[in-house]
Coordinates of C-alpha atoms and ligand atoms in Angstrom, one line a residue:
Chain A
X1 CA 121.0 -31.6 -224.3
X2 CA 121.0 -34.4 -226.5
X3 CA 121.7 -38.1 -225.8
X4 CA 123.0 -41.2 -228.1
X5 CA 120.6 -44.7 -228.2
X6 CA 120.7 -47.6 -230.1
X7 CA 117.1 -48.7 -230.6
X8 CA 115.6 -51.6 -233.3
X9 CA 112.0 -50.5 -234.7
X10 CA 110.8 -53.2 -237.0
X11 CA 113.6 -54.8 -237.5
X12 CA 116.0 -52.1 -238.6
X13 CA 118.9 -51.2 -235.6
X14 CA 119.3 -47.2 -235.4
X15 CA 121.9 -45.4 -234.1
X16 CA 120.2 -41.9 -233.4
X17 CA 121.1 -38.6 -231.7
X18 CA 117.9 -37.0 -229.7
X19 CA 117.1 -34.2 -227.7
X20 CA 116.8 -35.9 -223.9
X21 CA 113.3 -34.3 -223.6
X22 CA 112.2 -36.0 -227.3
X23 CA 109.1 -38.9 -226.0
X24 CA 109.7 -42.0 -228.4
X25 CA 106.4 -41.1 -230.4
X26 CA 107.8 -37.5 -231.0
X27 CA 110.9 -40.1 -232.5
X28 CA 109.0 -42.5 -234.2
X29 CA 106.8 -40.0 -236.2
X30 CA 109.1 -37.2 -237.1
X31 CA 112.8 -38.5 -237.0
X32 CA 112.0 -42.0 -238.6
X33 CA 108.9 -40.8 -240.2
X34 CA 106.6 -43.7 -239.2
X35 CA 103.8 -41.6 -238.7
X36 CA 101.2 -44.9 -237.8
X37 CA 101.7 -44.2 -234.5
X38 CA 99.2 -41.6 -233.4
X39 CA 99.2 -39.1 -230.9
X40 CA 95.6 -38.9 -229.7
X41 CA 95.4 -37.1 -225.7
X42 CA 99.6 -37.2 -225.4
X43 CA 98.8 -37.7 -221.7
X44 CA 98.6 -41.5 -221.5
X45 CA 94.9 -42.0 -221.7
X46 CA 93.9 -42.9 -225.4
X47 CA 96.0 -45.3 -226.8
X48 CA 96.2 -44.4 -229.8
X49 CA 100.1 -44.2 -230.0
X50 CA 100.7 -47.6 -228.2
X51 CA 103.8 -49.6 -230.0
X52 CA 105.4 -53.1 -228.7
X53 CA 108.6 -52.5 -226.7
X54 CA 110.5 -55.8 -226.4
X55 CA 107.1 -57.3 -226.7
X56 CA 104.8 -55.5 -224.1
X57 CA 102.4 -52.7 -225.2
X58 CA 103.2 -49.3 -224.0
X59 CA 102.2 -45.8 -224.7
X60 CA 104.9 -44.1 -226.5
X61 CA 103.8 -40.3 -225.9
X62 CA 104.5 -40.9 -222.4
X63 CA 108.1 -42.4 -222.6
X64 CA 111.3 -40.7 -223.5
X65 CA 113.2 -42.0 -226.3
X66 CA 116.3 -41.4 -224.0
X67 CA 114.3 -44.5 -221.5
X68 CA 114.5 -46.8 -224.9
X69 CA 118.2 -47.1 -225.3
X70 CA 118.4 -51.2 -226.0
X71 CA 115.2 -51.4 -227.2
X72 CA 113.1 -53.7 -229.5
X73 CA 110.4 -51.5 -230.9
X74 CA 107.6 -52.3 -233.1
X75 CA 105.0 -50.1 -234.0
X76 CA 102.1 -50.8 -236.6
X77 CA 104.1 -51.0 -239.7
X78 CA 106.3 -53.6 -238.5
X79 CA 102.8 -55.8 -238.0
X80 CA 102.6 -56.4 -241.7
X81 CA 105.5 -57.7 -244.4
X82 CA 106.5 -56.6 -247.3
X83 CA 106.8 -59.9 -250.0
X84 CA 110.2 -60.1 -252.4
X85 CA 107.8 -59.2 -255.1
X86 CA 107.1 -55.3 -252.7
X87 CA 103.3 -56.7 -252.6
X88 CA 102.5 -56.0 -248.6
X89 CA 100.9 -59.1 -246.5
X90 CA 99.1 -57.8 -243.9
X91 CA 98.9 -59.6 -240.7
X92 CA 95.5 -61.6 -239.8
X93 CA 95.0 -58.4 -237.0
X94 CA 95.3 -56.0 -239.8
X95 CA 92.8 -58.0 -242.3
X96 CA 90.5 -58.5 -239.5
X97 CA 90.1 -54.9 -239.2
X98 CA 89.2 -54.5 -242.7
X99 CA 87.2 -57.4 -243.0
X100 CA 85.1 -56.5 -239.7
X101 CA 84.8 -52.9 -241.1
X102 CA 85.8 -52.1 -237.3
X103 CA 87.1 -48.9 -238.6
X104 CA 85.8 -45.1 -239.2
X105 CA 88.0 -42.3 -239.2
X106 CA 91.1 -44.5 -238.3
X107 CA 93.0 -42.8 -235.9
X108 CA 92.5 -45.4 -233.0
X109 CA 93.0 -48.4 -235.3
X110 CA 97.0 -48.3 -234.8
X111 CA 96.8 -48.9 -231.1
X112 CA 93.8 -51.1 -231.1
X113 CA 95.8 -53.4 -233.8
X114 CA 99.4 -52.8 -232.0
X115 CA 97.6 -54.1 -228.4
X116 CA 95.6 -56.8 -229.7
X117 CA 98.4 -57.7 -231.9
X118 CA 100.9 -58.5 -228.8
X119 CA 97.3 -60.5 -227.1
X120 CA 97.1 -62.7 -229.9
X121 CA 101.0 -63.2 -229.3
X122 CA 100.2 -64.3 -225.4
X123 CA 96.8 -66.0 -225.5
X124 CA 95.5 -68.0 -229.1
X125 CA 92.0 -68.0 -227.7
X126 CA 91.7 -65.1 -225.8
X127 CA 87.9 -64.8 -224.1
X128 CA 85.7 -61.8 -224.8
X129 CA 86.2 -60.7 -221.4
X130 CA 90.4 -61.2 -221.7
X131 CA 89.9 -59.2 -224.9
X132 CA 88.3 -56.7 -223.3
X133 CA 90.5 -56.2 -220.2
X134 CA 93.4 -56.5 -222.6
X135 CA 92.0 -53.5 -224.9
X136 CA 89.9 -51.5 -222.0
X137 CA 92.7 -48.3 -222.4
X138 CA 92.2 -47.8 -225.8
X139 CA 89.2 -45.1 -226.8
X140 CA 88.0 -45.3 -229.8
X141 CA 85.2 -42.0 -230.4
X142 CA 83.6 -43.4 -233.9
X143 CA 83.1 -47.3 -233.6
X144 CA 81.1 -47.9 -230.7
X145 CA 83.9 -51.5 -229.8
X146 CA 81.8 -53.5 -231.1
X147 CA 83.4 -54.4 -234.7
X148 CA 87.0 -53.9 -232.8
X149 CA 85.8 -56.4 -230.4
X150 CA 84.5 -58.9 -233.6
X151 CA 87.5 -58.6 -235.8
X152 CA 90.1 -59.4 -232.1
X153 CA 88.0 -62.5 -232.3
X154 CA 88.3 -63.5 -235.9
X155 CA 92.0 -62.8 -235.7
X156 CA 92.2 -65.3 -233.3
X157 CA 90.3 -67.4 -235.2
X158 CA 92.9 -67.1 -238.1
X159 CA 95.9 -67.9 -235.8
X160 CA 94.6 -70.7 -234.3
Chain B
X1 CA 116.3 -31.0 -218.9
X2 CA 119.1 -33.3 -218.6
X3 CA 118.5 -37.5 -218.8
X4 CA 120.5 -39.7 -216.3
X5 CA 120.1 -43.4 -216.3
X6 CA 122.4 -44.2 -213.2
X7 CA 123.6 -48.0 -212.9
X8 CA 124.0 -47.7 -209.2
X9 CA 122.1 -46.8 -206.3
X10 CA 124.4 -44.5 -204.8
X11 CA 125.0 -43.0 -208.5
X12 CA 121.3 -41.7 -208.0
X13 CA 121.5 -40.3 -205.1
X14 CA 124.7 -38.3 -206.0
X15 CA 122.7 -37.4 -209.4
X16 CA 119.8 -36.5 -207.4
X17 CA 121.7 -34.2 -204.8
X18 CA 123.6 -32.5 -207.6
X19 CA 121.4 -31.5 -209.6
X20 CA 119.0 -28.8 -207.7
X21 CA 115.4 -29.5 -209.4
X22 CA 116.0 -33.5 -210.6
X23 CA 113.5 -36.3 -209.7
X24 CA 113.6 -39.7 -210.2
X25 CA 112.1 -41.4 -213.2
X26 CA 110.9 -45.2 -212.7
X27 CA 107.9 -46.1 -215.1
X28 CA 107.2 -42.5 -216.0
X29 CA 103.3 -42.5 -215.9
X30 CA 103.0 -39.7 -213.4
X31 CA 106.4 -37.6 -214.2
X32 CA 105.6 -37.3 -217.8
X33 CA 101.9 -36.9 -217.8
X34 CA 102.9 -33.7 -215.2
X35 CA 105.7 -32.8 -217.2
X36 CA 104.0 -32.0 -220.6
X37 CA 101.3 -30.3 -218.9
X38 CA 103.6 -28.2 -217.7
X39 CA 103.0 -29.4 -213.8
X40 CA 106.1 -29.8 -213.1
X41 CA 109.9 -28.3 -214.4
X42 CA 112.5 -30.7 -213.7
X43 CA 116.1 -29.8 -214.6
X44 CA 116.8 -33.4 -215.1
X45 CA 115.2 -36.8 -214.6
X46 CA 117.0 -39.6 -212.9
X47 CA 115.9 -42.9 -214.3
X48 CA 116.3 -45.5 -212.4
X49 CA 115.4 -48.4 -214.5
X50 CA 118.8 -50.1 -214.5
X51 CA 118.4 -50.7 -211.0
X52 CA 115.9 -53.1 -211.7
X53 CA 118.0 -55.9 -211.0
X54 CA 118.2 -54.6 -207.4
X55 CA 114.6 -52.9 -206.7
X56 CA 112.3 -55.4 -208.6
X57 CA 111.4 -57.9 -206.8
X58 CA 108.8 -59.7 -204.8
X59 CA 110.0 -62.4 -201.9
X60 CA 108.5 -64.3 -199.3
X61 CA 110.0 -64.5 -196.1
X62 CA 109.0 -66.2 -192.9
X63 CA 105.9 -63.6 -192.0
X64 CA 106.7 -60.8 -194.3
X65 CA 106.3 -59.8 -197.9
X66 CA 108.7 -57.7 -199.4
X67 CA 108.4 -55.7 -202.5
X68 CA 110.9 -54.1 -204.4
X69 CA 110.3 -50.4 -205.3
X70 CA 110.3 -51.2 -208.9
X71 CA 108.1 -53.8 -209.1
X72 CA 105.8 -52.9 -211.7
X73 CA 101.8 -53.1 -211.2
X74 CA 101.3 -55.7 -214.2
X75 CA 104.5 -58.0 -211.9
X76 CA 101.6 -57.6 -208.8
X77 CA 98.7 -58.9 -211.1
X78 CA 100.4 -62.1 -212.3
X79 CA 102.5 -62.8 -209.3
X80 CA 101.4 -66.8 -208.7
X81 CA 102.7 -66.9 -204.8
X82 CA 100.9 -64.1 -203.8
X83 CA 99.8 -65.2 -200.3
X84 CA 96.2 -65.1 -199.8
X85 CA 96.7 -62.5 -196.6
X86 CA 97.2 -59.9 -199.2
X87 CA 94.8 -60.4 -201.8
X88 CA 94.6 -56.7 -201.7
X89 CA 97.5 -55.8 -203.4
X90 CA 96.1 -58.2 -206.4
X91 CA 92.6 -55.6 -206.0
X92 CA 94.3 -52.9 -206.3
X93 CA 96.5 -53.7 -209.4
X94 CA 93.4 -55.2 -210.7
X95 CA 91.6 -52.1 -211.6
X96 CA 95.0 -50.5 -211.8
X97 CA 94.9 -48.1 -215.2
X98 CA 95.0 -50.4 -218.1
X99 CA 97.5 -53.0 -219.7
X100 CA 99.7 -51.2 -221.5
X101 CA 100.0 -48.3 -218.1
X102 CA 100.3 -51.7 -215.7
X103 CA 103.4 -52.6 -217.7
X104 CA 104.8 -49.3 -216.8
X105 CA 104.1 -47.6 -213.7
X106 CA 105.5 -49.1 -210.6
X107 CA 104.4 -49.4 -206.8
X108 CA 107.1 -47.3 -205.9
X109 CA 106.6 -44.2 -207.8
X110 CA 103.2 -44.9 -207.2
X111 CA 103.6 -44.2 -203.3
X112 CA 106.4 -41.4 -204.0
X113 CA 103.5 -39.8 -205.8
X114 CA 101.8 -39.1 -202.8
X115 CA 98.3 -38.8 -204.1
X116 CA 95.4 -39.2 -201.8
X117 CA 93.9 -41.5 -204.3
X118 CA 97.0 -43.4 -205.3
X119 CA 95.4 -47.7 -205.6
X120 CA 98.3 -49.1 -203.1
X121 CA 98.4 -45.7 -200.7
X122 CA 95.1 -47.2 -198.7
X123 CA 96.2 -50.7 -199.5
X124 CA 99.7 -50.4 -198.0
X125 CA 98.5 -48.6 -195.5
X126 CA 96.0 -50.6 -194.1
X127 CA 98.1 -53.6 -194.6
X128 CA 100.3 -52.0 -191.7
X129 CA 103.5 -52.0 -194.4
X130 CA 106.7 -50.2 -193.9
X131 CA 108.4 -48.3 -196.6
X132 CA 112.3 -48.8 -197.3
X133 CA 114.1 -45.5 -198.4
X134 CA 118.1 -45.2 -199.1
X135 CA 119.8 -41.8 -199.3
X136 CA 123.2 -40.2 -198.3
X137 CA 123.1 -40.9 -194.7
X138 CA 121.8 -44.9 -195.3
X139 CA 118.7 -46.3 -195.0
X140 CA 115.5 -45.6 -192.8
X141 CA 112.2 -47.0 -192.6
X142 CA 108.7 -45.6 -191.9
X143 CA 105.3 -46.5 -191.5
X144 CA 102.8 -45.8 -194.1
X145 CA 101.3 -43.4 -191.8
X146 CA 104.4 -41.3 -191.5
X147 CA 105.3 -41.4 -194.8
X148 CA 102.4 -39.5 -196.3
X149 CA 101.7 -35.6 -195.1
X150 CA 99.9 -34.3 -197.7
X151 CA 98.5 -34.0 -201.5
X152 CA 101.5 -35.1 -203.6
X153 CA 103.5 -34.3 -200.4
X154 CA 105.6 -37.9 -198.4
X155 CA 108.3 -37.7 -195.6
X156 CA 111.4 -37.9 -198.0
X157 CA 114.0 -35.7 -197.9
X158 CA 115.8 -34.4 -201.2
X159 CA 118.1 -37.3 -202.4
X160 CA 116.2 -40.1 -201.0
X161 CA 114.7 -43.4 -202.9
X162 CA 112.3 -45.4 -202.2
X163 CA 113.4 -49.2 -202.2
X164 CA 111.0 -51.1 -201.1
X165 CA 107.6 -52.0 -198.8
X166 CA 107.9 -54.7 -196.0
X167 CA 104.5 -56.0 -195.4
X168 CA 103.8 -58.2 -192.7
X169 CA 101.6 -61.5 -193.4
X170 CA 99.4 -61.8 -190.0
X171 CA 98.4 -65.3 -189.5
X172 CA 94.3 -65.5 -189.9
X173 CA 94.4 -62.0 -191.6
X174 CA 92.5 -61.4 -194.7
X175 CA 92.5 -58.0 -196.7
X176 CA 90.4 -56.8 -199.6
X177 CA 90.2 -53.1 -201.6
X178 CA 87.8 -51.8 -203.4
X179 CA 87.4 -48.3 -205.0
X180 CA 84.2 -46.3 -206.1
X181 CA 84.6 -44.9 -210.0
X182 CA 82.5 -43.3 -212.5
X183 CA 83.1 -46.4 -214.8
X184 CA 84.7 -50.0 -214.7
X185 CA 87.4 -49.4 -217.2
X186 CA 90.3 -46.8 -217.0
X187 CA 89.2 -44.4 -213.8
X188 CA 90.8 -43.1 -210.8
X189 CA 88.9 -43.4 -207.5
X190 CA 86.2 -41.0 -206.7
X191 CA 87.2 -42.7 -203.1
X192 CA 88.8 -46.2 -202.3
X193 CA 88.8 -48.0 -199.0
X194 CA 91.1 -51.0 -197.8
X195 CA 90.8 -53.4 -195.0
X196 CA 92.7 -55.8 -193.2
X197 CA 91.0 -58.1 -190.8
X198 CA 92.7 -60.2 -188.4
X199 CA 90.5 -63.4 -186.4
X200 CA 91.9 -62.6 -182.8
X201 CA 89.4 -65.1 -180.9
X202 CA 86.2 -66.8 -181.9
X203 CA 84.0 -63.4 -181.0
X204 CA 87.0 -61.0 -181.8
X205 CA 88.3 -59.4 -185.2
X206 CA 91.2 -56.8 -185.4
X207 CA 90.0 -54.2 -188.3
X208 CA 92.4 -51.7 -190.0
X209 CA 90.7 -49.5 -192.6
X210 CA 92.2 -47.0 -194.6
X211 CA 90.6 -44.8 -196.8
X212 CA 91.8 -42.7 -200.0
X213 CA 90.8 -39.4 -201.5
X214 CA 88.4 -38.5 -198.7
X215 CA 91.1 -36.4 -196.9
X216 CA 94.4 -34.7 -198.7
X217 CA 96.5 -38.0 -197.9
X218 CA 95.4 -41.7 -197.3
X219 CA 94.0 -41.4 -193.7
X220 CA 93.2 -44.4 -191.0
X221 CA 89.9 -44.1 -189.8
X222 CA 90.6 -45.7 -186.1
X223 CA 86.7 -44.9 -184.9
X224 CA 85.3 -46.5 -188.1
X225 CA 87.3 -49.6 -187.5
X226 CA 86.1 -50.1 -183.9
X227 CA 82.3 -50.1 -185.6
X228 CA 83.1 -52.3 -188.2
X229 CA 85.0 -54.4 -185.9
X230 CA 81.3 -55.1 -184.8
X231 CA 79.5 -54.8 -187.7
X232 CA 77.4 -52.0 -186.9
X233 CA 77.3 -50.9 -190.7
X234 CA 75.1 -48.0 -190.1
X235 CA 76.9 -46.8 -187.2
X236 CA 80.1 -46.5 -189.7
X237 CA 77.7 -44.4 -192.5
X238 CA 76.8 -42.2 -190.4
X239 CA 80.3 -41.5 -188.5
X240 CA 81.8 -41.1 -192.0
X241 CA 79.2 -39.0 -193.1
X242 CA 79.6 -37.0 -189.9
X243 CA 82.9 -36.8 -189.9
X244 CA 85.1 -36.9 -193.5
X245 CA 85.8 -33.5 -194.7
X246 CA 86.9 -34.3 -198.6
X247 CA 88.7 -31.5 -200.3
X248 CA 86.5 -29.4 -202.5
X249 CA 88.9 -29.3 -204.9
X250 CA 88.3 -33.4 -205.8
X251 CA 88.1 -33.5 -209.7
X252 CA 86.2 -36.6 -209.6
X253 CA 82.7 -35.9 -207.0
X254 CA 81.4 -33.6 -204.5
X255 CA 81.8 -33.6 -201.3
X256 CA 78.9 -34.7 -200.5
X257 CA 78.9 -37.7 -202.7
X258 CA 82.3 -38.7 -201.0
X259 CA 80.7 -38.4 -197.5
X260 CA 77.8 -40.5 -199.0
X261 CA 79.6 -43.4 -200.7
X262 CA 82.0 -44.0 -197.8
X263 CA 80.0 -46.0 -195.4
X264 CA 78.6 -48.4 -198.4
X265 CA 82.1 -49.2 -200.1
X266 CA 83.5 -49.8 -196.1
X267 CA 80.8 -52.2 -195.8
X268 CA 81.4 -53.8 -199.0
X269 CA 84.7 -54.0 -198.5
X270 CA 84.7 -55.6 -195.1
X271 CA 82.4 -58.0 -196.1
X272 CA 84.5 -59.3 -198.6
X273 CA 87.5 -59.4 -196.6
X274 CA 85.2 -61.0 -194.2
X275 CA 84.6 -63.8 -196.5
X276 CA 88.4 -64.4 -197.3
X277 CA 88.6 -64.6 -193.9
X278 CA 86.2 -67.7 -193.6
X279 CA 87.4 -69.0 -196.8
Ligands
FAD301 C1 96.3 -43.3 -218.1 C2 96.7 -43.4 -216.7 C3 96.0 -44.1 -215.8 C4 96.4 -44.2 -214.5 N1 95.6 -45.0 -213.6 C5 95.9 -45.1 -212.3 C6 95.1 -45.8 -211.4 O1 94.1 -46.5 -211.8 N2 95.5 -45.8 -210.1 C7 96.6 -45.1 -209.6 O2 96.8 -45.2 -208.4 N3 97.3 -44.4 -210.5 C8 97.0 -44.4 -211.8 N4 97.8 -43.6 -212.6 C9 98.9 -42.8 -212.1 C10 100.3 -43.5 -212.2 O3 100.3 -44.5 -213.2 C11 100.7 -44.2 -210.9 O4 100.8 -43.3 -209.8 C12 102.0 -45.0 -211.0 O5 102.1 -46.0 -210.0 C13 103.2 -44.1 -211.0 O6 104.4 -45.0 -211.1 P1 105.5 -44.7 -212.1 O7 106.6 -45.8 -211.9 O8 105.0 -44.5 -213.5 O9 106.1 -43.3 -211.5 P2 106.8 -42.1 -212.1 O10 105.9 -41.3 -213.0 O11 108.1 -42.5 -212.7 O12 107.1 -41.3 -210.8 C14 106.0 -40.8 -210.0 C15 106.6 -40.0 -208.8 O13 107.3 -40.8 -207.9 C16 108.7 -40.5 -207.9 N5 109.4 -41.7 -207.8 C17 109.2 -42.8 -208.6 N6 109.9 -43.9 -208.2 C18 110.5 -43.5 -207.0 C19 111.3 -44.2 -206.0 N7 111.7 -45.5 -206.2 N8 111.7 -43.5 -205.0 C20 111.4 -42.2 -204.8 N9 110.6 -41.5 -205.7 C21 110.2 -42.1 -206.8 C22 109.0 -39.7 -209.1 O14 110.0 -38.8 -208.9 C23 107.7 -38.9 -209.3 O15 107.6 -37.8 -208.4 C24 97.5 -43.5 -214.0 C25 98.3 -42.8 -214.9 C26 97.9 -42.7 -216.2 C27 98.7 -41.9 -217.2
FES302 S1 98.4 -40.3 -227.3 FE1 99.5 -41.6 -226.0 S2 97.9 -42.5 -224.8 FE2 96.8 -40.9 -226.0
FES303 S1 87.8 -45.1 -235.7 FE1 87.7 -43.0 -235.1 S2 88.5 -43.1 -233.1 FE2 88.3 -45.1 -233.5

């Protein structure tokens, strides 16, 4: 059976007809085609599909997008903007990353920028140990943390 | 599988006893996790969410704490009046999952759950709480010790939701948790232990201990609290290791290792409690 929500992702209101069994990443990624969010272990453990909802991190493979009716959503597109002249800004989480070369294959980076991305919103000087705590569900198989860990604290750095 | 998000306590239980093969839905973290592994078949899920207004919740009253069913583990961790009696409940949602499955699951689908392992099962259970449950007929209440009969098995009938916990704040009590993993970060317990302490004189301490995932539902050990009520820490290793018979079937460590670790984390655990006791 199918259900009716109303749900914002990124700033854009949907009105959307789903299947009651549909999980909001199965929604994000192949109804409104923002495929950023990544479905790593779809059992709750990775992280790597984590998106904001009404500012908290959650992971979206283990909600229904029937549970979200109401909802603010953002997932990692909505991190950066787009400028009047279409040139993207990326958000000092998302330069970080680059900067810190805290990426290798990628497919963590999403939830790792989503998460610390909702931190920085909470804490302007988070410690290593909050940033840790904050970001311990999140695996990443390629990086080894340590980059990730640099380029939280730089962010923070630029936001302060 | 149909979705219901009822806006009424009664509307769930209606929903639930309509609908052969429905459970209730509150943070998800368990249902779905079984559900796409095929676990479990419901014909519909019964979120409760909109009851929030009703069943999250955490008050103070004159000896008791009360938690709403829907209180969510990350609402635990950042509570500011949680009385010092209970620091346990903090321990537990401490090394609860991680952030983003704190903001989620809840301590009542937690203890619906019914897993021998669950972080508040020993807690609650040492902390002598009560469960709250509403269905058709009203409401009842049991203890902790009724409630659970077995892996991923509690004393609810079909229809039935857990409302809240009741847990009684001793005066000179302390409490502390601790659990046994194979790393710091996101881990179930190989085996978790919680204990309440209560100063009854200057010589004399009342112990509760409960233990989880050493026996197919959180058990009280009352033999292991009479030796720890005199702090004869080898006498408790070796009754555990005597005596706990851990299901073969753990995912997370032998037998063996179970019987092994139980003695040290009851020690370490009681000491702690031991020194929130002092302090
Ligand atoms: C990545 C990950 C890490 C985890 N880490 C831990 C951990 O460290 N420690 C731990 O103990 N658990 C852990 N869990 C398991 C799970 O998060 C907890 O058991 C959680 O408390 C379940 O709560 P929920 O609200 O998500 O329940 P749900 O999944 O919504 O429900 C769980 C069960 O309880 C029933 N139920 C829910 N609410 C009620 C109610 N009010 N009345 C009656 N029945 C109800 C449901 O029908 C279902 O059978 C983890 C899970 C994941 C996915
Ligand atoms: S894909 Fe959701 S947590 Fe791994
Ligand atoms: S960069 Fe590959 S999993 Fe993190």
């Amino acid at each position: 059976m199918s259900v009716e929500i109303k749900i914002n992702v990124n700033n854009r209101d949907y009105r959307l007809i789903v299947d009651e069994e549909d999980t909001l990443l199965y929604v994000l990624r192949e109804r409104l085609h923002l495929t950023g969010t990544k479905e790593g272990c779809g059992n709750g453990e990775c992280g790597a599909c984590a998106v904001l909802v009404d500012g908290e991190p959650v992971r979206s493979c283990i909600i229904l997008a029937a549970e979200m009716n109401g909802k603010n959503i953002v997932t990692v597109e909505g991190l950066s903007k787009v400028e009047k002249d279409g040139t993207v800004k990326l958000s000092p989480i998302q330069e970080s990353f680059i900067e810190e070369g805290a990426i290798q294959c990628g497919f963590c980076t999403p939830g790792f920028v989503v998460a610390s991305s909702a931190l920085l919103e909470k804490t302007k000087d988070p410690t290593d140990e909050e940033i840790e705590e904050y970001l311990s569900g999140h695996l990443c198989r390629c990086t080894g943390y340590a980059t990730i860990l640099k380029a939280v604290r730089k962010a923070a750095e630029k936001t302060r | 599988m149909r979705y219901f998000a009822p806006a009424s306590l009664e509307e769930a239980i209606n929903i639930l006893l309509e609908h052969e093969g429905a459970i209730i839905l509150a943070g998800g973290t368990d249902v779905m996790v079984e559900k796409r592994s095929g676990k479990i078949e419901p014909s519909a899920v019964v979120d409760i969410k909109k009851l929030e207004g009703e069943l999250r919740y955490m008050r103070l009253s004159d000896d008791r704490l009360e938690i709403g069913s829907l209180t969510t583990i990350t609402d635990i961790l950042h509570w500011g009046k949680l009385p010092h009696e209970v620091t346990s409940l903090k321990d537990a949602a401490r090394v609860f999952g991680c952030h983003e499955i704190r903001n989620r699951a809840t301590i009542g689908g937690n203890i619906a759950h019914a897993s021998p392992g669950a972080e508040f099962a020993s807690t609650l259970l040492a902390l002598d709480a009560t469960v709250q449950l509403a269905g058709k007929d009203g409401k009842r209440e049991l203890s902790m010790e009724d409630f659970f009969l077995g892996p991923g098995k509690a004393n609810m009938e079909r229809g039935e939701v857990i409302t809240g916990f009741s847990v009684p704040l001793l005066s000179g009590s302390s409490s502390c948790y601790m659990r046994a993993s194979r790393v710091d970060g996101m881990d179930l317990a190989i085996i978790n232990c919680a204990i309440r302490l209560q100063d009854l004189d200057a010589e004399n301490l009342a112990v509760r201990a409960a233990f989880g995932a050493v026996a197919g539902k959180p058990i009280r050990i009352v033999e292991a609290e009479k030796l720890l009520a005199r702090e004869d820490f080898e006498g408790v290793k070796r009754l555990l290791f005597d005596t706990l018979n851990p299901r073969a079937t753990s995912l997370r460590a032998a037998p063996m290792s179970k019987k092994l670790l139980a003695g040290n984390l009851a020690e370490d655990t009681y000491k702690i409690a031991k020194e929130r006791l002092a302090g």
